[in-house]
mmCIF file of C-alpha atoms in Angstrom:
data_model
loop_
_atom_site.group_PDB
_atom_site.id
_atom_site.type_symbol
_atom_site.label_atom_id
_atom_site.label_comp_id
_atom_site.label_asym_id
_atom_site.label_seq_id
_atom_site.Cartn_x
_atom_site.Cartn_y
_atom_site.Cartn_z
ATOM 1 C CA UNK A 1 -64.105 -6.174 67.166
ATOM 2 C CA UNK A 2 -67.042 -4.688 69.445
ATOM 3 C CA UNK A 3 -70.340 -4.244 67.649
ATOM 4 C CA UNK A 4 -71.626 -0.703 68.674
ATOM 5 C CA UNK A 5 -72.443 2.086 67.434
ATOM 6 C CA UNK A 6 -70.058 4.359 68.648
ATOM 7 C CA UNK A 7 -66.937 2.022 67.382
ATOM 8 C CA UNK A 8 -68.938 1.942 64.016
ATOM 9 C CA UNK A 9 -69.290 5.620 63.351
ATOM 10 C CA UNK A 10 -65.291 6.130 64.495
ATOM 11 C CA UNK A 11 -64.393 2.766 62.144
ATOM 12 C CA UNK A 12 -66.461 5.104 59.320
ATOM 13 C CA UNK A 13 -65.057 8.225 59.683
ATOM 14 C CA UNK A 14 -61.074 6.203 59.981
ATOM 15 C CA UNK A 15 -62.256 4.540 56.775
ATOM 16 C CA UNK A 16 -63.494 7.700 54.886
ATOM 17 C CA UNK A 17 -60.210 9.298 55.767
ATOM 18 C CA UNK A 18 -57.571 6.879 55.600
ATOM 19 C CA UNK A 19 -58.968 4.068 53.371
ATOM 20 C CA UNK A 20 -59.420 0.563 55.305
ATOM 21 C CA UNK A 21 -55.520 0.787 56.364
ATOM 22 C CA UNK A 22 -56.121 3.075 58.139
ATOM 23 C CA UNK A 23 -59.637 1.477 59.688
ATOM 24 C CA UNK A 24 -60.144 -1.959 58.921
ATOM 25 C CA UNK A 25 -56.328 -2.985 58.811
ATOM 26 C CA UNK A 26 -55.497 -1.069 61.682
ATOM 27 C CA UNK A 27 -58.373 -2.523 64.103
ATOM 28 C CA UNK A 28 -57.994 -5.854 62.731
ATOM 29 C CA UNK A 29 -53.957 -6.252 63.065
ATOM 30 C CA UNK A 30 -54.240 -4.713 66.699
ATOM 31 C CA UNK A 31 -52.634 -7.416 69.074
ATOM 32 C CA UNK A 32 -53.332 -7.553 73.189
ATOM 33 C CA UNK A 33 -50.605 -5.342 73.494
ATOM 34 C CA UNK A 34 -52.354 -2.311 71.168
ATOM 35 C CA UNK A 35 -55.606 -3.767 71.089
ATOM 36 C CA UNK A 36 -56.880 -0.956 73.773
ATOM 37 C CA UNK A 37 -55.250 2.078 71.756
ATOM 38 C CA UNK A 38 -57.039 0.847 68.726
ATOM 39 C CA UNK A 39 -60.519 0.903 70.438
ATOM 40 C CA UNK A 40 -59.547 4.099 72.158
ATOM 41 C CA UNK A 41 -58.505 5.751 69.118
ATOM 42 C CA UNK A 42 -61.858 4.233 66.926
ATOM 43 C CA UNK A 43 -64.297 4.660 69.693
ATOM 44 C CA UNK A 44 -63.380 7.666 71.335
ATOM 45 C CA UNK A 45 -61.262 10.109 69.114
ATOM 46 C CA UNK A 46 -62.887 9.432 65.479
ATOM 47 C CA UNK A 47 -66.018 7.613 66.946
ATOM 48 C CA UNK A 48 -66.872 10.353 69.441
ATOM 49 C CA UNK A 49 -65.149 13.644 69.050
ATOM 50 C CA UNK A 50 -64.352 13.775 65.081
ATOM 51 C CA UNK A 51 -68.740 13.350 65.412
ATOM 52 C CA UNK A 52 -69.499 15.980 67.366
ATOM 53 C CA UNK A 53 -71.330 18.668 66.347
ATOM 54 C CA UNK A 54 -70.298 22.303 66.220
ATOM 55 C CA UNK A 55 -67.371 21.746 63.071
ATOM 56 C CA UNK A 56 -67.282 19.900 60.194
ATOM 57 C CA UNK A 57 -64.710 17.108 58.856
ATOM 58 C CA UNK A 58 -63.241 20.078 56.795
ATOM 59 C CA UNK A 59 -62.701 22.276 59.919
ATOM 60 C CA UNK A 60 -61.266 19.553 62.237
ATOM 61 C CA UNK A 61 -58.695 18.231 59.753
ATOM 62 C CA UNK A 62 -57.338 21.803 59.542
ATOM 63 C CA UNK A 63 -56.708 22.690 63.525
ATOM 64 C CA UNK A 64 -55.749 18.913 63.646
ATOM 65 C CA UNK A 65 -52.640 19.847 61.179
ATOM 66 C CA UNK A 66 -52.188 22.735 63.231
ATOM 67 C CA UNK A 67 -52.111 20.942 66.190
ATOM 68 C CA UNK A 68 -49.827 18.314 64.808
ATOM 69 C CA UNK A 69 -47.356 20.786 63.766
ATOM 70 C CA UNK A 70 -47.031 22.611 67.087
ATOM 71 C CA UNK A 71 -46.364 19.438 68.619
ATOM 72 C CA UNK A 72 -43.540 18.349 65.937
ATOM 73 C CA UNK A 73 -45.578 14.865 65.075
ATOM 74 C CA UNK A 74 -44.583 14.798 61.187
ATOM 75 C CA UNK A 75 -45.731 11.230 60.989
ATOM 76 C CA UNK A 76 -48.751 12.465 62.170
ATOM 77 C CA UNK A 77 -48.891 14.963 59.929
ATOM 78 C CA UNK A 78 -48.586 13.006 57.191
ATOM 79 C CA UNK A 79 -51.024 10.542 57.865
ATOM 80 C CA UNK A 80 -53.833 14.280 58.317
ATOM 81 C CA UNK A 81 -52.413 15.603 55.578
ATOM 82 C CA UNK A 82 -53.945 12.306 53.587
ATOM 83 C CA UNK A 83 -57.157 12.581 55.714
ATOM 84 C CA UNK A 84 -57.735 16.664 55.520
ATOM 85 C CA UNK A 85 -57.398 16.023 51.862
ATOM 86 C CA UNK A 86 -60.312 13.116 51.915
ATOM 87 C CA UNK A 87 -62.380 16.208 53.921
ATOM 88 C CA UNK A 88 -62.372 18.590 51.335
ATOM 89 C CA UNK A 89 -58.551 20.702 52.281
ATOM 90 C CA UNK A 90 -57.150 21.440 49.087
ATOM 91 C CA UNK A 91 -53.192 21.994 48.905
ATOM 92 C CA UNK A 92 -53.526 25.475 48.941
ATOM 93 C CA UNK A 93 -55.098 25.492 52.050
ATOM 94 C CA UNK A 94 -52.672 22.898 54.004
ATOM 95 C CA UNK A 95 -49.695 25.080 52.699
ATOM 96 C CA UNK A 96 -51.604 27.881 54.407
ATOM 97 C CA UNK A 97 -52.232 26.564 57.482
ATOM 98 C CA UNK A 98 -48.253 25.541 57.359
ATOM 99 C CA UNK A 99 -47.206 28.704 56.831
ATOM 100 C CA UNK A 100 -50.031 30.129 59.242
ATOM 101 C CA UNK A 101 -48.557 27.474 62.048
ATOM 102 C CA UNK A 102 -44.658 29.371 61.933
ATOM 103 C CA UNK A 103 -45.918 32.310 63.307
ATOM 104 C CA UNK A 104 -47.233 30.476 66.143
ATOM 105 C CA UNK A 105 -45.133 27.290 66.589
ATOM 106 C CA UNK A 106 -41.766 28.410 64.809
ATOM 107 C CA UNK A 107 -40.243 27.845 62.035
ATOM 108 C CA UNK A 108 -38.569 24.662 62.496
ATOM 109 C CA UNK A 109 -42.196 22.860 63.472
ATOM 110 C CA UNK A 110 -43.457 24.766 60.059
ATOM 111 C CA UNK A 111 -40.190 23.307 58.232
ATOM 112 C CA UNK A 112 -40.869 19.694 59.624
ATOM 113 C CA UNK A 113 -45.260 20.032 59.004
ATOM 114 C CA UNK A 114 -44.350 21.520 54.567
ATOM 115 C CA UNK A 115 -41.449 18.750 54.550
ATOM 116 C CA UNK A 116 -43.818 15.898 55.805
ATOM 117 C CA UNK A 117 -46.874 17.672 53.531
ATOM 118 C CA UNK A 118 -44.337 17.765 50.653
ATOM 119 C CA UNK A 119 -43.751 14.312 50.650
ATOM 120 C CA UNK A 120 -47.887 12.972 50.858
ATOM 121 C CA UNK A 121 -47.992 15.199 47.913
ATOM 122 C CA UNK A 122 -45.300 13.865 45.914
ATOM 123 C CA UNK A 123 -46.360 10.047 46.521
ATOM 124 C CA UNK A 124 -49.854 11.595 45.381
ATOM 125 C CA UNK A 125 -48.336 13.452 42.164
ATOM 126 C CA UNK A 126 -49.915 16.939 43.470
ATOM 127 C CA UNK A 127 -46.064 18.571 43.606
#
């Protein structure tokens, strides 16, 4: 794994999110093959961007779900729904921005985003 500091703030942030599966394991189980979507993803989405300035962890985990649901990614989701809840979203405030997302992205990406919510919640016992 590279040793900078950019990979280590994105292999932090993937940690305080999603646990070391979803940093550590991830990174570490990469092959040749996914190796360079691994370091993209570490170094450049959570290393770079999720650091930026201008919005907190909070704020970017809720127009990330929003995001995810117009674009119908409910594994996705699921996997944000886990990390928005690490950054502070309570459930309340997911099923809002659900039900904030069919006015905008239709009700069958809203249906897909509260089923894939619905079911981080239940393995979570937050139903």
């Amino acid at each position: 794994m590279p040793n900078d500091d950019t990979f280590a703030r994105g292999l932090e942030v993937r940690r305080a999110m999603f646990g070391p599966e979803g940093a550590e394991q991830q990174t570490e189980a990469a092959t040749d093959f996914t190796w360079p979507l691994q370091d993209m993803v570490t170094r450049y989405c959570f290393g770079e961007i999720w650091n930026r300035p201008g919005l907190d962890r909070k704020q970017r985990s809720m127009i990330t779900l929003a995001m995810l649901v117009a674009l119908g990614r409910p594994h996705e989701i699921k996997t944000h729904v886990r990390g928005g809840l690490k950054n502070g979203l309570s459930k309340e405030e997911i099923r809002e921005i659900l039900v904030h997302s069919m006015l905008y992205c239709g009700i069958p990406a809203s249906v897909d985003g509260h089923r894939a919510a619905g079911e981080v919640f239940a393995e979570l016992g937050m139903e």
